[in-house]
Coordinates of C-alpha atoms in Angstrom, one line a residue:
X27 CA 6.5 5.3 8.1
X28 CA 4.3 3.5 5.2
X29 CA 2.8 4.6 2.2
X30 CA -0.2 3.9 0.2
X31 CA -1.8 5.5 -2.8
X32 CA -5.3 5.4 -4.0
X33 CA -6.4 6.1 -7.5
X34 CA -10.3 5.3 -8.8
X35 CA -11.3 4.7 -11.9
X36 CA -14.9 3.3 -12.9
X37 CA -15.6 -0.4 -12.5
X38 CA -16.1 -2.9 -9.3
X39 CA -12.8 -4.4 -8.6
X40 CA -9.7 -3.8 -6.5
X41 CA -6.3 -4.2 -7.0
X42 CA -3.5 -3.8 -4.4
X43 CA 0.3 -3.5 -5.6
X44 CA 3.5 -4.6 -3.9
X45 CA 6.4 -1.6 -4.8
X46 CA 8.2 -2.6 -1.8
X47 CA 11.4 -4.6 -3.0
X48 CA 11.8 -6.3 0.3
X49 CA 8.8 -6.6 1.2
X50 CA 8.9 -10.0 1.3
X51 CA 6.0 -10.5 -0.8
X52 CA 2.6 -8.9 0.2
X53 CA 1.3 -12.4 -1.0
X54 CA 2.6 -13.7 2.0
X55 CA 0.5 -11.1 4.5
X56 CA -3.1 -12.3 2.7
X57 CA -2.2 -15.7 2.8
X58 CA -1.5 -16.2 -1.0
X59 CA 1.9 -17.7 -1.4
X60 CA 0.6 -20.8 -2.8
X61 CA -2.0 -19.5 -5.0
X62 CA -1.4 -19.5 -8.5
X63 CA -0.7 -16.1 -10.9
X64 CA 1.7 -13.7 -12.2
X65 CA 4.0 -12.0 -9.6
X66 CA 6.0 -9.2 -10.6
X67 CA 9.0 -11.3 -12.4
X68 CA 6.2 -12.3 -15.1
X69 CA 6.0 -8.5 -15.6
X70 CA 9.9 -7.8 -15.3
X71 CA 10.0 -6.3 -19.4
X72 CA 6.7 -4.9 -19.0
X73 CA 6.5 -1.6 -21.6
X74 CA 3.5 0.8 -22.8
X75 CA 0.4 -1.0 -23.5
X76 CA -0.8 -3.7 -21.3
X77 CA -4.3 -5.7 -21.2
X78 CA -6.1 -6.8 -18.4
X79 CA -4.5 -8.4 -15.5
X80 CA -7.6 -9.7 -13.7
X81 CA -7.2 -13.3 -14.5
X82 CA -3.6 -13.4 -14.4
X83 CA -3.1 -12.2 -10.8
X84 CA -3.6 -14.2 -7.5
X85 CA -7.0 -13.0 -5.8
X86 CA -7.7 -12.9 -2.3
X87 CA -11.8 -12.6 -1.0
X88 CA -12.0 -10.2 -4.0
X89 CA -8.6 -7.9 -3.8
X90 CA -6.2 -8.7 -7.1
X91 CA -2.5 -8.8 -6.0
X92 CA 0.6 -8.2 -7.5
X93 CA 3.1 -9.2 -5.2
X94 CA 6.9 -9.5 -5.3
X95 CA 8.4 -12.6 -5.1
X96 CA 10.9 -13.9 -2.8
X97 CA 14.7 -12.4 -3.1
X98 CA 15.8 -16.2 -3.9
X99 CA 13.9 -16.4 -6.7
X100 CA 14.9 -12.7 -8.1
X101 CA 18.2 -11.9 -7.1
X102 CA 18.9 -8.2 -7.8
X103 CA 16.1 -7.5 -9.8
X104 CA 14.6 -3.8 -8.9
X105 CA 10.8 -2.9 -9.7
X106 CA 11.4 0.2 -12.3
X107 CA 8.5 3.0 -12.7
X108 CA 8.2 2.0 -16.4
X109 CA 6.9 -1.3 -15.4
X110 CA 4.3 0.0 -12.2
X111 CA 3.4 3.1 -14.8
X112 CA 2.4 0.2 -17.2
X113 CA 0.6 -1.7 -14.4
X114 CA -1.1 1.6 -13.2
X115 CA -1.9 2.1 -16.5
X116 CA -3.9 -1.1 -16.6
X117 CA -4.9 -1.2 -13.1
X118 CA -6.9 2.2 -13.8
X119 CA -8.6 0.7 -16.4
X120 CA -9.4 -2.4 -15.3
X121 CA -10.4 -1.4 -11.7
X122 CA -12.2 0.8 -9.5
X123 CA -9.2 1.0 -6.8
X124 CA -6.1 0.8 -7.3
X125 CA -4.1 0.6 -3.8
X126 CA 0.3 0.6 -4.1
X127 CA 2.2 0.0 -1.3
X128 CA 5.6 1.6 -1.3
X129 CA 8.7 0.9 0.6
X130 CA 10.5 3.7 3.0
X131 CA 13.0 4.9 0.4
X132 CA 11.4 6.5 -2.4
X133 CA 12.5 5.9 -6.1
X134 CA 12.0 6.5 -9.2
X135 CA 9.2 3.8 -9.1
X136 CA 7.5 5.3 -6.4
X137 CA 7.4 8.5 -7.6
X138 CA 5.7 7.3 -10.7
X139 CA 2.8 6.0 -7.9
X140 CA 3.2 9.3 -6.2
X141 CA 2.3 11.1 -9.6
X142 CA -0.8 9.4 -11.1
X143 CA -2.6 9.1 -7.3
X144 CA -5.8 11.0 -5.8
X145 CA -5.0 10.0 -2.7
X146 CA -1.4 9.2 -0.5
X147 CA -1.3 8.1 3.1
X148 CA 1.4 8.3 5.1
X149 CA 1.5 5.7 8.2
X150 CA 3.0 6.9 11.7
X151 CA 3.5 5.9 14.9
X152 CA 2.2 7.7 17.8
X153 CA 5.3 8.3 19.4
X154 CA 8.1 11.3 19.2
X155 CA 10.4 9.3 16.1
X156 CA 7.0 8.6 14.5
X157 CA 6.1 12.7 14.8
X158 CA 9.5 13.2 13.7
X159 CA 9.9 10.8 10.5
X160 CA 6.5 11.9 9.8
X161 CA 8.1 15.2 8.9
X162 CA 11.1 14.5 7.0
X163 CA 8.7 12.0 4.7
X164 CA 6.1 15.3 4.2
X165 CA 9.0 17.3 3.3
X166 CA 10.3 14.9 0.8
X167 CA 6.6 14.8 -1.1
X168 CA 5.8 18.3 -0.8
X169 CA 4.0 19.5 -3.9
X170 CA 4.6 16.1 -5.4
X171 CA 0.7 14.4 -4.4
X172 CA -2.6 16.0 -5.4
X173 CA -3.5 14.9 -1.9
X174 CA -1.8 13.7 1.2
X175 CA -3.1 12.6 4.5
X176 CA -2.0 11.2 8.3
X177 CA -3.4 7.8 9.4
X178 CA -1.8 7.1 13.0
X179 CA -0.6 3.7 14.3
X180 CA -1.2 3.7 18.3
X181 CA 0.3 1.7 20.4
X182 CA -1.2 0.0 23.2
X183 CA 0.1 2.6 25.4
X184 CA -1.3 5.5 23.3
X185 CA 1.6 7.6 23.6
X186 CA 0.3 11.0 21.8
X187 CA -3.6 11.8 20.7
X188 CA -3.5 11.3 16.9
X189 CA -4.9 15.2 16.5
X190 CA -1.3 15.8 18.3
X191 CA 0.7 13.6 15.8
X192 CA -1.0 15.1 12.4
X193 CA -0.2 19.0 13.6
X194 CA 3.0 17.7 14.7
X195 CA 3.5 15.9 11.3
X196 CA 1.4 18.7 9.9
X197 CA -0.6 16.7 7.6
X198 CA -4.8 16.7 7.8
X199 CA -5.8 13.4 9.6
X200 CA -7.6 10.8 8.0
X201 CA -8.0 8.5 11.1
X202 CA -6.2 6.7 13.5
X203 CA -6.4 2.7 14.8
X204 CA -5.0 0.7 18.0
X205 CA -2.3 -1.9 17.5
X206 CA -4.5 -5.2 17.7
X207 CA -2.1 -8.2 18.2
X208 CA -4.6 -10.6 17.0
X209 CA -3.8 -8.8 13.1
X210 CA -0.1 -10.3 13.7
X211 CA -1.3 -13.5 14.8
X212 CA -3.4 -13.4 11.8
X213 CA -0.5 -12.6 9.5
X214 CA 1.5 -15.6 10.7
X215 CA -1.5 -17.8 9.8
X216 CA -1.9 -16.4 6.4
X217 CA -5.4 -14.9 7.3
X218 CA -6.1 -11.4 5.3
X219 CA -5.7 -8.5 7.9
X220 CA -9.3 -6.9 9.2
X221 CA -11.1 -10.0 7.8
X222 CA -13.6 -9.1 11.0
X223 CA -15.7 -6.3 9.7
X224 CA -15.9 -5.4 13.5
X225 CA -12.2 -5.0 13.6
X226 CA -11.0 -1.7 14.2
X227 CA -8.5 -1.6 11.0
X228 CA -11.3 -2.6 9.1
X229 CA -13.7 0.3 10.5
X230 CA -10.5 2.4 8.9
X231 CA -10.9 1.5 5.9
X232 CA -14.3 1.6 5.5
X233 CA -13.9 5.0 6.5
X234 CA -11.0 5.9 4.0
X235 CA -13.3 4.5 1.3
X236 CA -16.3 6.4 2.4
X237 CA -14.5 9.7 2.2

């Protein structure tokens, strides 16, 4: 299961945040490993107040990043939720969407995300262990998000309808999209996922935007 959060505030600019420790760097997935700007070491003793990241950060065809870096450059360091609160904090200010990926096991850093967001999704499979995980990570957040809703992952085989997973997982369902191995082969060549508008991730979230 994967999470995202969604907070707006009133300006014309995205920013999407790595929380995920081992992620491997969410740099790497829009092709920005070599592009210049602050990755979250910079911001390792981040506290209270901070200015505007905008020209500090790597952008990507408009999206601000703050990725992790690579464990061989950090060894044992650990995002805390003083540091993302003070990046939110910015972040909300600075731009109209703030998007935070967060990693399976949720800390204290993640519940920090969890507390200032309008809007978490939770990613599932369309499969029984998806159904299933779906559950235990709703009963984990209950009462903890202002709102939270079901995107389904489905597999080429389309295992379960998506209207199936979401009363299973008993969230309300946002929307669902097909696995599409061209998005992997596009991940391996750096190439931002749902880059083509018609692609159905990027229908998705067009759609999560809209509403």
């Amino acid at each position: 299961s994967g999470l995202a959060f969604v907070a707006a505030r009133a300006s014309h600019r995205t920013m999407l945040i790595d929380a995920d420790a081992r992620s491997g760097g969410l740099d790497l997935l829009l092709g920005a490993e070599r592009t210049a700007g602050w990755r979250w070491p910079r911001l390792a003793t981040a506290r209270g107040h901070l200015g505007d990241l905008t020209n500090q950060l790597p952008s990507v065809e408009g999206v601000d990043l703050l990725s992790m870096a690579r464990a061989e450059s950090t060894p044992g360091w650990e995002l805390q939720a003083e540091q993302l609160k003070s990046v939110l904090l910015s972040a909300m200010r600075s731009h109209e969407i703030t998007v935070v990926d967060l990693p399976r096991t949720l800390g204290a850093a993640a519940w920090e995300a969890l507390r200032r967001a309008k809007l978490a999704v939770l990613l599932v499979r369309d499969d029984l262990r998806g159904v299933a995980t779906g559950r235990e990570v709703v009963r984990e957040l209950e009462g903890r998000c202002d709102y939270l809703g079901l995107v389904v992952r489905q597999g080429r085989s389309r295992l379960l309808e998506p209207a199936l997973v979401a009363t299973g997982v008993g969230l309300p369902l946002l929307g669902s999209f097909v696995d599409d191995p061209a998005l992997v082969l596009a991940a391996e060549r750096g190439d931002p996922p749902a880059r083509s508008a018609r692609s159905a991730l990027a229908r998705l979230c067009r759609q999560l935007l809209g509403d």
